[in-house]
PDB file of C-alpha atoms in Angstrom:
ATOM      1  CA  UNK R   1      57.791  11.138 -71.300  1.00 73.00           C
ATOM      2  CA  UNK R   2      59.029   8.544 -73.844  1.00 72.00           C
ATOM      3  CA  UNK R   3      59.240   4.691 -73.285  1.00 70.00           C
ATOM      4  CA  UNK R   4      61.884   2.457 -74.952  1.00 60.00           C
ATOM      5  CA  UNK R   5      59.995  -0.229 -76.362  1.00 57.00           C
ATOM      6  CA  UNK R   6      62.644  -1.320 -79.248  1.00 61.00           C
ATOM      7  CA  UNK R   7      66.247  -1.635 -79.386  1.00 64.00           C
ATOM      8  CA  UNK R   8      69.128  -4.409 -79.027  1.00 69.00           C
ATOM      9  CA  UNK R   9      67.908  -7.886 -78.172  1.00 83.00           C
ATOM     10  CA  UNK R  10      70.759 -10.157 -75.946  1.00 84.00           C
ATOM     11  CA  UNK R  11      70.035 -14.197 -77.197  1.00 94.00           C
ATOM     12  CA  UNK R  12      71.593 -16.438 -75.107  1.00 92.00           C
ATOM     13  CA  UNK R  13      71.577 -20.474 -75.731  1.00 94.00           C
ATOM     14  CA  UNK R  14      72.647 -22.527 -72.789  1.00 93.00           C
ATOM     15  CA  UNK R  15      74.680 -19.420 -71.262  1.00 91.00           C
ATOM     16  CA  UNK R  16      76.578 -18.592 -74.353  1.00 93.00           C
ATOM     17  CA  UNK R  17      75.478 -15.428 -75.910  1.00 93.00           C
ATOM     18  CA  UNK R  18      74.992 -14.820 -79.890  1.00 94.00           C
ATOM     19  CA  UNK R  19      75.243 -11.683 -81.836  1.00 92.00           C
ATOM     20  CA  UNK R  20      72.522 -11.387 -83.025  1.00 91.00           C
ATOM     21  CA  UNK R  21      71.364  -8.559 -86.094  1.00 89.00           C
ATOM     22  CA  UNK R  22      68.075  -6.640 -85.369  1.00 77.00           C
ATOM     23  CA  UNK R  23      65.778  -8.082 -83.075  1.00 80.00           C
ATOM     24  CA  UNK R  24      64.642 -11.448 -81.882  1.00 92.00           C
ATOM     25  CA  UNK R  25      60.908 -12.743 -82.601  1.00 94.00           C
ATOM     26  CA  UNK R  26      58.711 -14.457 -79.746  1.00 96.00           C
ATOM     27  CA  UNK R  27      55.230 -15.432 -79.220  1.00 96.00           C
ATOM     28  CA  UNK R  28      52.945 -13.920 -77.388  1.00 95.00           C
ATOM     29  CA  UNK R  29      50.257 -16.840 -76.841  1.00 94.00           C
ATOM     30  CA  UNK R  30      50.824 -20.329 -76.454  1.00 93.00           C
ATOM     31  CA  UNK R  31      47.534 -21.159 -78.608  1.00 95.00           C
ATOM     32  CA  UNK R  32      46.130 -19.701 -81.834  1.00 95.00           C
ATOM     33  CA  UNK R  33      42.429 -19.013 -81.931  1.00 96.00           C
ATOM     34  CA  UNK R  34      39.899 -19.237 -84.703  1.00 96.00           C
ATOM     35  CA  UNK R  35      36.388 -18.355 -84.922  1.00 97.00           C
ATOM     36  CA  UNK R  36      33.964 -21.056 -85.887  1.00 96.00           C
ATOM     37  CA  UNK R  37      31.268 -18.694 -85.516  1.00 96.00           C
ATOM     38  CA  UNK R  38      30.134 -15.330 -83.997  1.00 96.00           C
ATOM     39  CA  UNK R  39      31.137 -15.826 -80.219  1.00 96.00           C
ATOM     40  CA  UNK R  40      32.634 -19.233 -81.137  1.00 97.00           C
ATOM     41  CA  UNK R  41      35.666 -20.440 -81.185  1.00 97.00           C
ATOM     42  CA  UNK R  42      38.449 -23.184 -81.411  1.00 97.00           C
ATOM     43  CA  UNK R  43      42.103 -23.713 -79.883  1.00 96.00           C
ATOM     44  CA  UNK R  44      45.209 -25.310 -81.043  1.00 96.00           C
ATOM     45  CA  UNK R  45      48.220 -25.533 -79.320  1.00 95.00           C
ATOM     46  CA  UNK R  46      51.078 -24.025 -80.567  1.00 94.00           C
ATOM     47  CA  UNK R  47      54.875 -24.893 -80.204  1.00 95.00           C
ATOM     48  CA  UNK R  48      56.817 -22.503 -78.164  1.00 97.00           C
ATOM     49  CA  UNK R  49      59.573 -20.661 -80.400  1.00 97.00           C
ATOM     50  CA  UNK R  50      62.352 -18.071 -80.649  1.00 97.00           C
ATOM     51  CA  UNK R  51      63.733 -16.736 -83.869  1.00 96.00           C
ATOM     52  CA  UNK R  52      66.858 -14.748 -84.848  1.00 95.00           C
ATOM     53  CA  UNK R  53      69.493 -13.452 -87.434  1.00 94.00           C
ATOM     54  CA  UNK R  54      72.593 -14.674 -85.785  1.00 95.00           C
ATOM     55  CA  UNK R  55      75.873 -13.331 -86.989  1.00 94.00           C
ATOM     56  CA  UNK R  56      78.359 -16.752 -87.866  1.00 94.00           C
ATOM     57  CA  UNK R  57      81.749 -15.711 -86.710  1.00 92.00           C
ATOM     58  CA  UNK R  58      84.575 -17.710 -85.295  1.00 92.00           C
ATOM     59  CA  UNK R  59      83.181 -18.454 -81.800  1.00 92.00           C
ATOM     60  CA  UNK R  60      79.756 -19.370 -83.176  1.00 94.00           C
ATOM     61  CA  UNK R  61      78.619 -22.307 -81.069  1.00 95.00           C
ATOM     62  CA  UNK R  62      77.775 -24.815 -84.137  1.00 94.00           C
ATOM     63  CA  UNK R  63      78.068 -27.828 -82.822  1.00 94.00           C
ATOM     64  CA  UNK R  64      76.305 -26.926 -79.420  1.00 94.00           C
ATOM     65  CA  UNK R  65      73.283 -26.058 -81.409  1.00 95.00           C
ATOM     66  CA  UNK R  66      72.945 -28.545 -83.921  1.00 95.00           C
ATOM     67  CA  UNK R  67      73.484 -31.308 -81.515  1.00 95.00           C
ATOM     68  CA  UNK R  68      71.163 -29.492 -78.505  1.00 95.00           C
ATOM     69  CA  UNK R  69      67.921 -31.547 -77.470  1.00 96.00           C
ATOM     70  CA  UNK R  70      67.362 -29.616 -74.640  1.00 97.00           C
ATOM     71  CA  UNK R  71      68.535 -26.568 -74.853  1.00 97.00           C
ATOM     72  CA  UNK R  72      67.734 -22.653 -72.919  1.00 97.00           C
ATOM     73  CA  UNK R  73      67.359 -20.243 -74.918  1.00 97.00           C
ATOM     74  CA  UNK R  74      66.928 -16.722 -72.698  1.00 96.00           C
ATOM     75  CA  UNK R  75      65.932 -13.679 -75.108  1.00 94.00           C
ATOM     76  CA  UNK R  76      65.937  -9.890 -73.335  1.00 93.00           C
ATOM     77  CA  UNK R  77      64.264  -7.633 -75.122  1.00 89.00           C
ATOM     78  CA  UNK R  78      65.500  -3.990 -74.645  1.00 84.00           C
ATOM     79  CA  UNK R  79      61.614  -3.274 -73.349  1.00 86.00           C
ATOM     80  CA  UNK R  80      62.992  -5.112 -70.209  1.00 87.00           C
ATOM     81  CA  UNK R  81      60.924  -8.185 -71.134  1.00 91.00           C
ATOM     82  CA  UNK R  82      62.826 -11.299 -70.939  1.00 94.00           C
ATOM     83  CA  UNK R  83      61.515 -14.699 -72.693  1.00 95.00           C
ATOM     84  CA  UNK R  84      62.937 -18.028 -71.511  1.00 97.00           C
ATOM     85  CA  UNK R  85      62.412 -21.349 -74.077  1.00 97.00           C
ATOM     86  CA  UNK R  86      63.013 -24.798 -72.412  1.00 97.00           C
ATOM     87  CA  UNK R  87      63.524 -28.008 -73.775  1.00 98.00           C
ATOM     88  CA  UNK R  88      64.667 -25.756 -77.188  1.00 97.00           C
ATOM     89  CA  UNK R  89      66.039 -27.211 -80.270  1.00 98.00           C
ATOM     90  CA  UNK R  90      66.996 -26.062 -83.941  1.00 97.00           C
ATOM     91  CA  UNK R  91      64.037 -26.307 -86.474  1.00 97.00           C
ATOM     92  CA  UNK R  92      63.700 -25.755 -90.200  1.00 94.00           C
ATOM     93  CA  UNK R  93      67.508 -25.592 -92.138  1.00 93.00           C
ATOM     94  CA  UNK R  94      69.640 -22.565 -91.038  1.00 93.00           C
ATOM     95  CA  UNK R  95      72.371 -22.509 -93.359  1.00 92.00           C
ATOM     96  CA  UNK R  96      75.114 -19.734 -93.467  1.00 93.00           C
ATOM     97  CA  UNK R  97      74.532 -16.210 -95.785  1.00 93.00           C
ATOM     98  CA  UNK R  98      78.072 -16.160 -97.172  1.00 93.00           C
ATOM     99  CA  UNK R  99      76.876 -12.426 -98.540  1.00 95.00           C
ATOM    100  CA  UNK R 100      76.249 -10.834 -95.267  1.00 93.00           C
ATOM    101  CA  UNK R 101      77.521 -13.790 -92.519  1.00 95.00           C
ATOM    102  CA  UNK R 102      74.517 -14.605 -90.995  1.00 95.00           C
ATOM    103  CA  UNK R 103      72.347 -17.757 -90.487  1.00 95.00           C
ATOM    104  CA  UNK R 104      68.753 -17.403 -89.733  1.00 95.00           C
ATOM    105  CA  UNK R 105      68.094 -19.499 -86.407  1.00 96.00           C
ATOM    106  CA  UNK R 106      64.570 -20.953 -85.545  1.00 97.00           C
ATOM    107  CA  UNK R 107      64.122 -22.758 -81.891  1.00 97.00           C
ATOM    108  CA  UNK R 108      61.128 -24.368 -80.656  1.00 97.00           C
ATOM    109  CA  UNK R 109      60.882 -25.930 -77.630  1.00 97.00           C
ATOM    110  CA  UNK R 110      58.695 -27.882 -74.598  1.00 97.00           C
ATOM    111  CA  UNK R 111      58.223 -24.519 -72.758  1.00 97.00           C
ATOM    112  CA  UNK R 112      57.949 -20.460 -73.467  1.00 97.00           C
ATOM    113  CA  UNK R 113      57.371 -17.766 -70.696  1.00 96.00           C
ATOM    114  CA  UNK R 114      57.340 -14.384 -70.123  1.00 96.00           C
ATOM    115  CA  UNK R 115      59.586 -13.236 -67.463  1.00 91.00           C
TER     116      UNK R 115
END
C-alpha cells in the first residue's frame, strides 16, 4: 500500500492563507549537533523557521508581514504533519520575482513544534 508523503503545503500567517508554489521547508530539530570527538559532542541552539515561495498577487498580505513582530505561522504538510511557528517574523530581504510573481519568504520565530 502506498503512503502520501509529498504534495501541496497550506501556509497560513496569522489566519490568512498564502499561495504558496511547491512546498514549504521546516526544521526538524531545534539544535544542531557537532562532534568534537568520537562519542562527543556539542549543541547550539537554533532559531525556529519556516520558509516558502509565496505567489505576490493582489490580496498578498504585505503590510501584515512586514510590520508582524509576533506573528503564527501554521504550515500543513500534505503528510498530515502540521508545524506551528510563534512569535514569527520576516528575516533576510524577500523582494518580488517580477519574472515568475513570487517572493521568497523566510520566518523565524520564538517557538517551532510539531503538531
Amino acid at each position: 500500500m502506498g503512503q502520501l508523503v509529498a504534495g501541496t503545503t497550506y501556509v497560513k500567517v496569522d489566519g490568512v492563507q498564502l499561495t504558496i508554489t511547491g512546498g514549504a521547508e521546516a526544521p526538524l530539530m531545534d539544535v544542531k549537533r557537532e562532534t568534537i570527538f568520537p562519542g562527543y559532542y556539542k549543541e547550539e541552539e537554533l532559531a525556529p523557521y519556516v520558509k516558502m515561495t509565496a505567489i505576490l498577487g493582489s490580496d498578498f498580505p504585505i503590510k501584515t508581514l512586514v510590520n508582524g513582530r509576533d506573528m503564527t505561522v501554521t504550515t500543513e504538510f500534505k503528510n498530515g504533519r502540521v508545524y506551528v511557528l510563534a512569535g514569527a517574523y520576516l528575516v533576510d530581504e524577500p523582494s518580488f520575482k517580477a519574472d515568475d510573481g513570487t517572493v521568497e519568504l523566510q520566518f523565524d520565530g520564538i517557538k517551532g513544534s510539531w503538531q
